[in-house]
Amino acid sequence: MIDWRAIDTVLLDMDGTLLDLHFDSHFWLEHLPRRYVELHQLDEATQEVVRSKVLHEQGTLNWYSLAYWSRELDVDIVALKREIQHLIGLRGDALDFLKWLRQAHPRVVLATNADRESLALKLPLTGLEEYLDAIVSSADLGVPKEAQEFWFALQEVEPFDPGRTLFIDDNPRVLESAREFGIRHLLGIKQPDSTRPEKELEEFIALDRFASILPGNVPPGQGGDGRPEAGAHG
């Protein structure tokens, strides 16, 4: 599927691609609305108001900004996230994939919409930073990955040849934006959230396991280095 000789740069999304999206889905749609109601001593029906408010900002910088939601809802979002931080974890064979990339030739860049507060919470818990050459947040660039301006700004701070770049992301809107910019090799994720059904991406190939794009025929149940995986879920 991928000719690795044609790849100089690998751009990777974090939530839903390297990390299981279950933490974020549960936090924003279940934990935050419930705790908001408890902390402000409001009626249970207010939970739906909070969900609607959050979803209204989808695809914007506000959607990804913990500081914005702390101000908007008058709660400590980071503290609330720490209450369920045990749900933060890597997807399936993501670690094997990162280890393989580390000993291979591409430059590996985390290109994420997560803001710096999210990164400060998740990176120490997952060990991702050890396998990355650079980390770029859309908050640093002032525009989300859904917008074309993100890719031009990214290229300024982290030069890459779109024709020799692989980008993996679970968000179809982000993949469409990357394709419009000219990134040649694009892959989606079949099951970003381990607790939800797989999803089909109409216009992009979606990965079940990272091992499927590594050189050679890696049998099911094997990681990128040939060892059996533990607890893989896609």
mmCIF file with all atom_site columns, N, CA, C and O in Angstrom, residues 151-202:
data_model
loop_
_atom_site.group_PDB
_atom_site.id
_atom_site.type_symbol
_atom_site.label_atom_id
_atom_site.label_alt_id
_atom_site.label_comp_id
_atom_site.label_asym_id
_atom_site.label_entity_id
_atom_site.label_seq_id
_atom_site.pdbx_PDB_ins_code
_atom_site.Cartn_x
_atom_site.Cartn_y
_atom_site.Cartn_z
_atom_site.occupancy
_atom_site.B_iso_or_equiv
_atom_site.pdbx_formal_charge
_atom_site.auth_seq_id
_atom_site.auth_comp_id
_atom_site.auth_asym_id
_atom_site.auth_atom_id
_atom_site.pdbx_PDB_model_num
ATOM 1   N N  . TRP A 1 151 ? -2.019  24.154 6.703  1.00 0.00 ? 151 TRP A N  1
ATOM 2   C CA . TRP A 1 151 ? -0.967  23.424 5.995  1.00 0.00 ? 151 TRP A CA 1
ATOM 3   C C  . TRP A 1 151 ? 0.134   24.349 5.497  1.00 0.00 ? 151 TRP A C  1
ATOM 4   O O  . TRP A 1 151 ? 1.315   23.993 5.549  1.00 0.00 ? 151 TRP A O  1
ATOM 5   N N  . PHE A 1 152 ? -0.250  25.554 5.064  1.00 0.00 ? 152 PHE A N  1
ATOM 6   C CA . PHE A 1 152 ? 0.760   26.534 4.665  1.00 0.00 ? 152 PHE A CA 1
ATOM 7   C C  . PHE A 1 152 ? 1.597   26.949 5.875  1.00 0.00 ? 152 PHE A C  1
ATOM 8   O O  . PHE A 1 152 ? 2.822   27.066 5.790  1.00 0.00 ? 152 PHE A O  1
ATOM 9   N N  . ALA A 1 153 ? 0.930   27.149 7.013  1.00 0.00 ? 153 ALA A N  1
ATOM 10  C CA . ALA A 1 153 ? 1.644   27.535 8.231  1.00 0.00 ? 153 ALA A CA 1
ATOM 11  C C  . ALA A 1 153 ? 2.535   26.399 8.723  1.00 0.00 ? 153 ALA A C  1
ATOM 12  O O  . ALA A 1 153 ? 3.672   26.627 9.175  1.00 0.00 ? 153 ALA A O  1
ATOM 13  N N  . LEU A 1 154 ? 2.036   25.159 8.623  1.00 0.00 ? 154 LEU A N  1
ATOM 14  C CA . LEU A 1 154 ? 2.835   24.007 9.034  1.00 0.00 ? 154 LEU A CA 1
ATOM 15  C C  . LEU A 1 154 ? 4.103   23.895 8.204  1.00 0.00 ? 154 LEU A C  1
ATOM 16  O O  . LEU A 1 154 ? 5.185   23.627 8.727  1.00 0.00 ? 154 LEU A O  1
ATOM 17  N N  . GLN A 1 155 ? 3.954   24.116 6.901  1.00 0.00 ? 155 GLN A N  1
ATOM 18  C CA . GLN A 1 155 ? 5.111   24.004 6.010  1.00 0.00 ? 155 GLN A CA 1
ATOM 19  C C  . GLN A 1 155 ? 6.172   25.057 6.320  1.00 0.00 ? 155 GLN A C  1
ATOM 20  O O  . GLN A 1 155 ? 7.358   24.838 6.079  1.00 0.00 ? 155 GLN A O  1
ATOM 21  N N  . GLU A 1 156 ? 5.727   26.185 6.868  1.00 0.00 ? 156 GLU A N  1
ATOM 22  C CA . GLU A 1 156 ? 6.674   27.239 7.251  1.00 0.00 ? 156 GLU A CA 1
ATOM 23  C C  . GLU A 1 156 ? 7.532   26.806 8.438  1.00 0.00 ? 156 GLU A C  1
ATOM 24  O O  . GLU A 1 156 ? 8.736   27.061 8.474  1.00 0.00 ? 156 GLU A O  1
ATOM 25  N N  . VAL A 1 157 ? 6.903   26.180 9.424  1.00 0.00 ? 157 VAL A N  1
ATOM 26  C CA . VAL A 1 157 ? 7.634   25.812 10.646 1.00 0.00 ? 157 VAL A CA 1
ATOM 27  C C  . VAL A 1 157 ? 8.260   24.422 10.561 1.00 0.00 ? 157 VAL A C  1
ATOM 28  O O  . VAL A 1 157 ? 9.218   24.117 11.270 1.00 0.00 ? 157 VAL A O  1
ATOM 29  N N  . GLU A 1 158 ? 7.718   23.582 9.690  1.00 0.00 ? 158 GLU A N  1
ATOM 30  C CA . GLU A 1 158 ? 8.189   22.200 9.559  1.00 0.00 ? 158 GLU A CA 1
ATOM 31  C C  . GLU A 1 158 ? 8.172   21.836 8.072  1.00 0.00 ? 158 GLU A C  1
ATOM 32  O O  . GLU A 1 158 ? 7.245   21.183 7.586  1.00 0.00 ? 158 GLU A O  1
ATOM 33  N N  . PRO A 1 159 ? 9.193   22.274 7.314  1.00 0.00 ? 159 PRO A N  1
ATOM 34  C CA . PRO A 1 159 ? 9.184   22.089 5.860  1.00 0.00 ? 159 PRO A CA 1
ATOM 35  C C  . PRO A 1 159 ? 9.005   20.620 5.453  1.00 0.00 ? 159 PRO A C  1
ATOM 36  O O  . PRO A 1 159 ? 9.638   19.735 6.021  1.00 0.00 ? 159 PRO A O  1
ATOM 37  N N  . PHE A 1 160 ? 8.110   20.384 4.482  1.00 0.00 ? 160 PHE A N  1
ATOM 38  C CA . PHE A 1 160 ? 7.898   19.036 3.956  1.00 0.00 ? 160 PHE A CA 1
ATOM 39  C C  . PHE A 1 160 ? 7.449   19.127 2.505  1.00 0.00 ? 160 PHE A C  1
ATOM 40  O O  . PHE A 1 160 ? 6.863   20.124 2.086  1.00 0.00 ? 160 PHE A O  1
ATOM 41  N N  . ASP A 1 161 ? 7.765   18.100 1.769  1.00 0.00 ? 161 ASP A N  1
ATOM 42  C CA . ASP A 1 161 ? 7.352   17.991 0.371  1.00 0.00 ? 161 ASP A CA 1
ATOM 43  C C  . ASP A 1 161 ? 6.027   17.236 0.343  1.00 0.00 ? 161 ASP A C  1
ATOM 44  O O  . ASP A 1 161 ? 6.001   16.047 0.658  1.00 0.00 ? 161 ASP A O  1
ATOM 45  N N  . PRO A 1 162 ? 4.919   17.880 -0.019 1.00 0.00 ? 162 PRO A N  1
ATOM 46  C CA . PRO A 1 162 ? 3.614   17.209 -0.010 1.00 0.00 ? 162 PRO A CA 1
ATOM 47  C C  . PRO A 1 162 ? 3.592   15.920 -0.829 1.00 0.00 ? 162 PRO A C  1
ATOM 48  O O  . PRO A 1 162 ? 2.887   14.976 -0.465 1.00 0.00 ? 162 PRO A O  1
ATOM 49  N N  . GLY A 1 163 ? 4.362   15.883 -1.889 1.00 0.00 ? 163 GLY A N  1
ATOM 50  C CA . GLY A 1 163 ? 4.393   14.700 -2.747 1.00 0.00 ? 163 GLY A CA 1
ATOM 51  C C  . GLY A 1 163 ? 5.123   13.518 -2.130 1.00 0.00 ? 163 GLY A C  1
ATOM 52  O O  . GLY A 1 163 ? 4.975   12.380 -2.581 1.00 0.00 ? 163 GLY A O  1
ATOM 53  N N  . ARG A 1 164 ? 5.912   13.778 -1.093 1.00 0.00 ? 164 ARG A N  1
ATOM 54  C CA . ARG A 1 164 ? 6.679   12.715 -0.427 1.00 0.00 ? 164 ARG A CA 1
ATOM 55  C C  . ARG A 1 164 ? 6.310   12.627 1.059  1.00 0.00 ? 164 ARG A C  1
ATOM 56  O O  . ARG A 1 164 ? 7.135   12.309 1.899  1.00 0.00 ? 164 ARG A O  1
ATOM 57  N N  . THR A 1 165 ? 5.042   12.952 1.329  1.00 0.00 ? 165 THR A N  1
ATOM 58  C CA . THR A 1 165 ? 4.557   12.961 2.713  1.00 0.00 ? 165 THR A CA 1
ATOM 59  C C  . THR A 1 165 ? 3.378   12.013 2.871  1.00 0.00 ? 165 THR A C  1
ATOM 60  O O  . THR A 1 165 ? 2.487   11.969 2.017  1.00 0.00 ? 165 THR A O  1
ATOM 61  N N  . LEU A 1 166 ? 3.384   11.262 3.975  1.00 0.00 ? 166 LEU A N  1
ATOM 62  C CA . LEU A 1 166 ? 2.251   10.431 4.373  1.00 0.00 ? 166 LEU A CA 1
ATOM 63  C C  . LEU A 1 166 ? 1.581   11.110 5.562  1.00 0.00 ? 166 LEU A C  1
ATOM 64  O O  . LEU A 1 166 ? 2.245   11.472 6.531  1.00 0.00 ? 166 LEU A O  1
ATOM 65  N N  . PHE A 1 167 ? 0.264   11.267 5.481  1.00 0.00 ? 167 PHE A N  1
ATOM 66  C CA . PHE A 1 167 ? -0.498  11.852 6.581  1.00 0.00 ? 167 PHE A CA 1
ATOM 67  C C  . PHE A 1 167 ? -1.605  10.892 6.973  1.00 0.00 ? 167 PHE A C  1
ATOM 68  O O  . PHE A 1 167 ? -2.362  10.414 6.137  1.00 0.00 ? 167 PHE A O  1
ATOM 69  N N  . ILE A 1 168 ? -1.688  10.599 8.286  1.00 0.00 ? 168 ILE A N  1
ATOM 70  C CA . ILE A 1 168 ? -2.711  9.691  8.804  1.00 0.00 ? 168 ILE A CA 1
ATOM 71  C C  . ILE A 1 168 ? -3.552  10.442 9.826  1.00 0.00 ? 168 ILE A C  1
ATOM 72  O O  . ILE A 1 168 ? -3.022  11.017 10.779 1.00 0.00 ? 168 ILE A O  1
ATOM 73  N N  . ASP A 1 169 ? -4.888  10.413 9.628  1.00 0.00 ? 169 ASP A N  1
ATOM 74  C CA . ASP A 1 169 ? -5.805  11.141 10.511 1.00 0.00 ? 169 ASP A CA 1
ATOM 75  C C  . ASP A 1 169 ? -7.156  10.438 10.489 1.00 0.00 ? 169 ASP A C  1
ATOM 76  O O  . ASP A 1 169 ? -7.528  9.842  9.479  1.00 0.00 ? 169 ASP A O  1
ATOM 77  N N  . ASP A 1 170 ? -7.896  10.511 11.585 1.00 0.00 ? 170 ASP A N  1
ATOM 78  C CA . ASP A 1 170 ? -9.205  9.851  11.632 1.00 0.00 ? 170 ASP A CA 1
ATOM 79  C C  . ASP A 1 170 ? -10.343 10.762 11.183 1.00 0.00 ? 170 ASP A C  1
ATOM 80  O O  . ASP A 1 170 ? -11.476 10.303 11.030 1.00 0.00 ? 170 ASP A O  1
ATOM 81  N N  . ASN A 1 171 ? -10.068 12.042 10.953 1.00 0.00 ? 171 ASN A N  1
ATOM 82  C CA . ASN A 1 171 ? -11.100 13.023 10.632 1.00 0.00 ? 171 ASN A CA 1
ATOM 83  C C  . ASN A 1 171 ? -11.187 13.246 9.115  1.00 0.00 ? 171 ASN A C  1
ATOM 84  O O  . ASN A 1 171 ? -10.259 13.789 8.512  1.00 0.00 ? 171 ASN A O  1
ATOM 85  N N  . PRO A 1 172 ? -12.296 12.865 8.476  1.00 0.00 ? 172 PRO A N  1
ATOM 86  C CA . PRO A 1 172 ? -12.423 13.023 7.023  1.00 0.00 ? 172 PRO A CA 1
ATOM 87  C C  . PRO A 1 172 ? -12.282 14.468 6.549  1.00 0.00 ? 172 PRO A C  1
ATOM 88  O O  . PRO A 1 172 ? -11.706 14.723 5.490  1.00 0.00 ? 172 PRO A O  1
ATOM 89  N N  . ARG A 1 173 ? -12.793 15.406 7.339  1.00 0.00 ? 173 ARG A N  1
ATOM 90  C CA . ARG A 1 173 ? -12.674 16.823 6.945  1.00 0.00 ? 173 ARG A CA 1
ATOM 91  C C  . ARG A 1 173 ? -11.218 17.272 6.925  1.00 0.00 ? 173 ARG A C  1
ATOM 92  O O  . ARG A 1 173 ? -10.813 18.054 6.055  1.00 0.00 ? 173 ARG A O  1
ATOM 93  N N  . VAL A 1 174 ? -10.430 16.768 7.857  1.00 0.00 ? 174 VAL A N  1
ATOM 94  C CA . VAL A 1 174 ? -9.011  17.107 7.898  1.00 0.00 ? 174 VAL A CA 1
ATOM 95  C C  . VAL A 1 174 ? -8.284  16.448 6.721  1.00 0.00 ? 174 VAL A C  1
ATOM 96  O O  . VAL A 1 174 ? -7.441  17.069 6.074  1.00 0.00 ? 174 VAL A O  1
ATOM 97  N N  . LEU A 1 175 ? -8.620  15.209 6.432  1.00 0.00 ? 175 LEU A N  1
ATOM 98  C CA . LEU A 1 175 ? -8.011  14.518 5.292  1.00 0.00 ? 175 LEU A CA 1
ATOM 99  C C  . LEU A 1 175 ? -8.332  15.238 3.981  1.00 0.00 ? 175 LEU A C  1
ATOM 100 O O  . LEU A 1 175 ? -7.472  15.369 3.100  1.00 0.00 ? 175 LEU A O  1
ATOM 101 N N  . GLU A 1 176 ? -9.553  15.714 3.848  1.00 0.00 ? 176 GLU A N  1
ATOM 102 C CA . GLU A 1 176 ? -9.936  16.462 2.638  1.00 0.00 ? 176 GLU A CA 1
ATOM 103 C C  . GLU A 1 176 ? -9.123  17.749 2.518  1.00 0.00 ? 176 GLU A C  1
ATOM 104 O O  . GLU A 1 176 ? -8.685  18.128 1.431  1.00 0.00 ? 176 GLU A O  1
ATOM 105 N N  . SER A 1 177 ? -8.901  18.411 3.644  1.00 0.00 ? 177 SER A N  1
ATOM 106 C CA . SER A 1 177 ? -8.104  19.638 3.650  1.00 0.00 ? 177 SER A CA 1
ATOM 107 C C  . SER A 1 177 ? -6.663  19.344 3.247  1.00 0.00 ? 177 SER A C  1
ATOM 108 O O  . SER A 1 177 ? -6.064  20.082 2.460  1.00 0.00 ? 177 SER A O  1
ATOM 109 N N  . ALA A 1 178 ? -6.119  18.243 3.765  1.00 0.00 ? 178 ALA A N  1
ATOM 110 C CA . ALA A 1 178 ? -4.742  17.850 3.425  1.00 0.00 ? 178 ALA A CA 1
ATOM 111 C C  . ALA A 1 178 ? -4.637  17.494 1.946  1.00 0.00 ? 178 ALA A C  1
ATOM 112 O O  . ALA A 1 178 ? -3.644  17.819 1.279  1.00 0.00 ? 178 ALA A O  1
ATOM 113 N N  . ARG A 1 179 ? -5.648  16.824 1.422  1.00 0.00 ? 179 ARG A N  1
ATOM 114 C CA . ARG A 1 179 ? -5.647  16.460 0.001  1.00 0.00 ? 179 ARG A CA 1
ATOM 115 C C  . ARG A 1 179 ? -5.697  17.708 -0.878 1.00 0.00 ? 179 ARG A C  1
ATOM 116 O O  . ARG A 1 179 ? -4.993  17.807 -1.884 1.00 0.00 ? 179 ARG A O  1
ATOM 117 N N  . GLU A 1 180 ? -6.524  18.661 -0.481 1.00 0.00 ? 180 GLU A N  1
ATOM 118 C CA . GLU A 1 180 ? -6.617  19.919 -1.234 1.00 0.00 ? 180 GLU A CA 1
ATOM 119 C C  . GLU A 1 180 ? -5.274  20.637 -1.256 1.00 0.00 ? 180 GLU A C  1
ATOM 120 O O  . GLU A 1 180 ? -4.893  21.240 -2.266 1.00 0.00 ? 180 GLU A O  1
ATOM 121 N N  . PHE A 1 181 ? -4.539  20.554 -0.148 1.00 0.00 ? 181 PHE A N  1
ATOM 122 C CA . PHE A 1 181 ? -3.222  21.189 -0.082 1.00 0.00 ? 181 PHE A CA 1
ATOM 123 C C  . PHE A 1 181 ? -2.219  20.493 -0.996 1.00 0.00 ? 181 PHE A C  1
ATOM 124 O O  . PHE A 1 181 ? -1.255  21.093 -1.448 1.00 0.00 ? 181 PHE A O  1
ATOM 125 N N  . GLY A 1 182 ? -2.450  19.195 -1.253 1.00 0.00 ? 182 GLY A N  1
ATOM 126 C CA . GLY A 1 182 ? -1.567  18.471 -2.160 1.00 0.00 ? 182 GLY A CA 1
ATOM 127 C C  . GLY A 1 182 ? -0.786  17.335 -1.544 1.00 0.00 ? 182 GLY A C  1
ATOM 128 O O  . GLY A 1 182 ? 0.085   16.746 -2.197 1.00 0.00 ? 182 GLY A O  1
ATOM 129 N N  . ILE A 1 183 ? -1.087  16.995 -0.280 1.00 0.00 ? 183 ILE A N  1
ATOM 130 C CA . ILE A 1 183 ? -0.403  15.862 0.331  1.00 0.00 ? 183 ILE A CA 1
ATOM 131 C C  . ILE A 1 183 ? -0.828  14.593 -0.400 1.00 0.00 ? 183 ILE A C  1
ATOM 132 O O  . ILE A 1 183 ? -2.016  14.313 -0.543 1.00 0.00 ? 183 ILE A O  1
ATOM 133 N N  . ARG A 1 184 ? 0.149   13.849 -0.858 1.00 0.00 ? 184 ARG A N  1
ATOM 134 C CA . ARG A 1 184 ? -0.119  12.750 -1.779 1.00 0.00 ? 184 ARG A CA 1
ATOM 135 C C  . ARG A 1 184 ? -0.627  11.479 -1.102 1.00 0.00 ? 184 ARG A C  1
ATOM 136 O O  . ARG A 1 184 ? -1.541  10.824 -1.586 1.00 0.00 ? 184 ARG A O  1
ATOM 137 N N  . HIS A 1 185 ? -0.017  11.116 0.001  1.00 0.00 ? 185 HIS A N  1
ATOM 138 C CA . HIS A 1 185 ? -0.337  9.837  0.654  1.00 0.00 ? 185 HIS A CA 1
ATOM 139 C C  . HIS A 1 185 ? -1.206  10.102 1.888  1.00 0.00 ? 185 HIS A C  1
ATOM 140 O O  . HIS A 1 185 ? -0.734  10.662 2.884  1.00 0.00 ? 185 HIS A O  1
ATOM 141 N N  . LEU A 1 186 ? -2.470  9.689  1.805  1.00 0.00 ? 186 LEU A N  1
ATOM 142 C CA . LEU A 1 186 ? -3.434  9.978  2.866  1.00 0.00 ? 186 LEU A CA 1
ATOM 143 C C  . LEU A 1 186 ? -4.126  8.695  3.314  1.00 0.00 ? 186 LEU A C  1
ATOM 144 O O  . LEU A 1 186 ? -4.596  7.910  2.495  1.00 0.00 ? 186 LEU A O  1
ATOM 145 N N  . LEU A 1 187 ? -4.211  8.510  4.631  1.00 0.00 ? 187 LEU A N  1
ATOM 146 C CA . LEU A 1 187 ? -4.869  7.336  5.185  1.00 0.00 ? 187 LEU A CA 1
ATOM 147 C C  . LEU A 1 187 ? -5.749  7.737  6.358  1.00 0.00 ? 187 LEU A C  1
ATOM 148 O O  . LEU A 1 187 ? -5.387  8.606  7.152  1.00 0.00 ? 187 LEU A O  1
ATOM 149 N N  . GLY A 1 188 ? -6.916  7.086  6.461  1.00 0.00 ? 188 GLY A N  1
ATOM 150 C CA . GLY A 1 188 ? -7.814  7.308  7.582  1.00 0.00 ? 188 GLY A CA 1
ATOM 151 C C  . GLY A 1 188 ? -7.717  6.171  8.589  1.00 0.00 ? 188 GLY A C  1
ATOM 152 O O  . GLY A 1 188 ? -6.876  5.277  8.470  1.00 0.00 ? 188 GLY A O  1
ATOM 153 N N  . ILE A 1 189 ? -8.594  6.194  9.554  1.00 0.00 ? 189 ILE A N  1
ATOM 154 C CA . ILE A 1 189 ? -8.628  5.189  10.624 1.00 0.00 ? 189 ILE A CA 1
ATOM 155 C C  . ILE A 1 189 ? -10.039 4.600  10.684 1.00 0.00 ? 189 ILE A C  1
ATOM 156 O O  . ILE A 1 189 ? -11.023 5.334  10.761 1.00 0.00 ? 189 ILE A O  1
ATOM 157 N N  . LYS A 1 190 ? -10.124 3.266  10.675 1.00 0.00 ? 190 LYS A N  1
ATOM 158 C CA . LYS A 1 190 ? -11.433 2.605  10.676 1.00 0.00 ? 190 LYS A CA 1
ATOM 159 C C  . LYS A 1 190 ? -12.168 2.725  12.004 1.00 0.00 ? 190 LYS A C  1
ATOM 160 O O  . LYS A 1 190 ? -13.382 2.889  12.042 1.00 0.00 ? 190 LYS A O  1
ATOM 161 N N  . GLN A 1 191 ? -11.428 2.596  13.100 1.00 0.00 ? 191 GLN A N  1
ATOM 162 C CA . GLN A 1 191 ? -12.079 2.587  14.413 1.00 0.00 ? 191 GLN A CA 1
ATOM 163 C C  . GLN A 1 191 ? -11.318 3.501  15.379 1.00 0.00 ? 191 GLN A C  1
ATOM 164 O O  . GLN A 1 191 ? -10.567 3.035  16.230 1.00 0.00 ? 191 GLN A O  1
ATOM 165 N N  . PRO A 1 192 ? -11.543 4.808  15.281 1.00 0.00 ? 192 PRO A N  1
ATOM 166 C CA . PRO A 1 192 ? -10.837 5.750  16.157 1.00 0.00 ? 192 PRO A CA 1
ATOM 167 C C  . PRO A 1 192 ? -11.137 5.523  17.640 1.00 0.00 ? 192 PRO A C  1
ATOM 168 O O  . PRO A 1 192 ? -10.265 5.680  18.484 1.00 0.00 ? 192 PRO A O  1
ATOM 169 N N  . ASP A 1 193 ? -12.400 5.156  17.924 1.00 0.00 ? 193 ASP A N  1
ATOM 170 C CA . ASP A 1 193 ? -12.859 4.927  19.292 1.00 0.00 ? 193 ASP A CA 1
ATOM 171 C C  . ASP A 1 193 ? -13.119 3.432  19.457 1.00 0.00 ? 193 ASP A C  1
ATOM 172 O O  . ASP A 1 193 ? -13.984 2.870  18.781 1.00 0.00 ? 193 ASP A O  1
ATOM 173 N N  . SER A 1 194 ? -12.382 2.790  20.348 1.00 0.00 ? 194 SER A N  1
ATOM 174 C CA . SER A 1 194 ? -12.461 1.337  20.505 1.00 0.00 ? 194 SER A CA 1
ATOM 175 C C  . SER A 1 194 ? -13.817 0.863  21.005 1.00 0.00 ? 194 SER A C  1
ATOM 176 O O  . SER A 1 194 ? -14.139 -0.316 20.907 1.00 0.00 ? 194 SER A O  1
ATOM 177 N N  . THR A 1 195 ? -14.628 1.780  21.540 1.00 0.00 ? 195 THR A N  1
ATOM 178 C CA . THR A 1 195 ? -15.933 1.392  22.083 1.00 0.00 ? 195 THR A CA 1
ATOM 179 C C  . THR A 1 195 ? -17.069 1.636  21.090 1.00 0.00 ? 195 THR A C  1
ATOM 180 O O  . THR A 1 195 ? -18.224 1.376  21.389 1.00 0.00 ? 195 THR A O  1
ATOM 181 N N  . ARG A 1 196 ? -16.726 2.137  19.910 1.00 0.00 ? 196 ARG A N  1
ATOM 182 C CA . ARG A 1 196 ? -17.750 2.443  18.906 1.00 0.00 ? 196 ARG A CA 1
ATOM 183 C C  . ARG A 1 196 ? -17.477 1.643  17.633 1.00 0.00 ? 196 ARG A C  1
ATOM 184 O O  . ARG A 1 196 ? -16.348 1.212  17.395 1.00 0.00 ? 196 ARG A O  1
ATOM 185 N N  . PRO A 1 197 ? -18.493 1.451  16.804 1.00 0.00 ? 197 PRO A N  1
ATOM 186 C CA . PRO A 1 197 ? -18.318 0.648  15.587 1.00 0.00 ? 197 PRO A CA 1
ATOM 187 C C  . PRO A 1 197 ? -17.309 1.271  14.626 1.00 0.00 ? 197 PRO A C  1
ATOM 188 O O  . PRO A 1 197 ? -17.053 2.483  14.662 1.00 0.00 ? 197 PRO A O  1
ATOM 189 N N  . GLU A 1 198 ? -16.750 0.429  13.763 1.00 0.00 ? 198 GLU A N  1
ATOM 190 C CA . GLU A 1 198 ? -15.873 0.922  12.712 1.00 0.00 ? 198 GLU A CA 1
ATOM 191 C C  . GLU A 1 198 ? -16.665 1.831  11.782 1.00 0.00 ? 198 GLU A C  1
ATOM 192 O O  . GLU A 1 198 ? -17.881 1.704  11.664 1.00 0.00 ? 198 GLU A O  1
ATOM 193 N N  . LYS A 1 199 ? -15.957 2.753  11.140 1.00 0.00 ? 199 LYS A N  1
ATOM 194 C CA . LYS A 1 199 ? -16.633 3.632  10.195 1.00 0.00 ? 199 LYS A CA 1
ATOM 195 C C  . LYS A 1 199 ? -15.949 3.538  8.836  1.00 0.00 ? 199 LYS A C  1
ATOM 196 O O  . LYS A 1 199 ? -14.741 3.291  8.752  1.00 0.00 ? 199 LYS A O  1
ATOM 197 N N  . GLU A 1 200 ? -16.727 3.700  7.798  1.00 0.00 ? 200 GLU A N  1
ATOM 198 C CA . GLU A 1 200 ? -16.187 3.668  6.442  1.00 0.00 ? 200 GLU A CA 1
ATOM 199 C C  . GLU A 1 200 ? -15.925 5.096  5.976  1.00 0.00 ? 200 GLU A C  1
ATOM 200 O O  . GLU A 1 200 ? -16.759 5.984  6.164  1.00 0.00 ? 200 GLU A O  1
ATOM 201 N N  . LEU A 1 201 ? -14.764 5.312  5.386  1.00 0.00 ? 201 LEU A N  1
ATOM 202 C CA . LEU A 1 201 ? -14.454 6.603  4.793  1.00 0.00 ? 201 LEU A CA 1
ATOM 203 C C  . LEU A 1 201 ? -14.635 6.469  3.283  1.00 0.00 ? 201 LEU A C  1
ATOM 204 O O  . LEU A 1 201 ? -13.964 5.661  2.650  1.00 0.00 ? 201 LEU A O  1
ATOM 205 N N  . GLU A 1 202 ? -15.538 7.241  2.734  1.00 0.00 ? 202 GLU A N  1
ATOM 206 C CA . GLU A 1 202 ? -15.893 7.077  1.327  1.00 0.00 ? 202 GLU A CA 1
ATOM 207 C C  . GLU A 1 202 ? -14.733 7.357  0.375  1.00 0.00 ? 202 GLU A C  1
ATOM 208 O O  . GLU A 1 202 ? -14.567 6.672  -0.625 1.00 0.00 ? 202 GLU A O  1
#
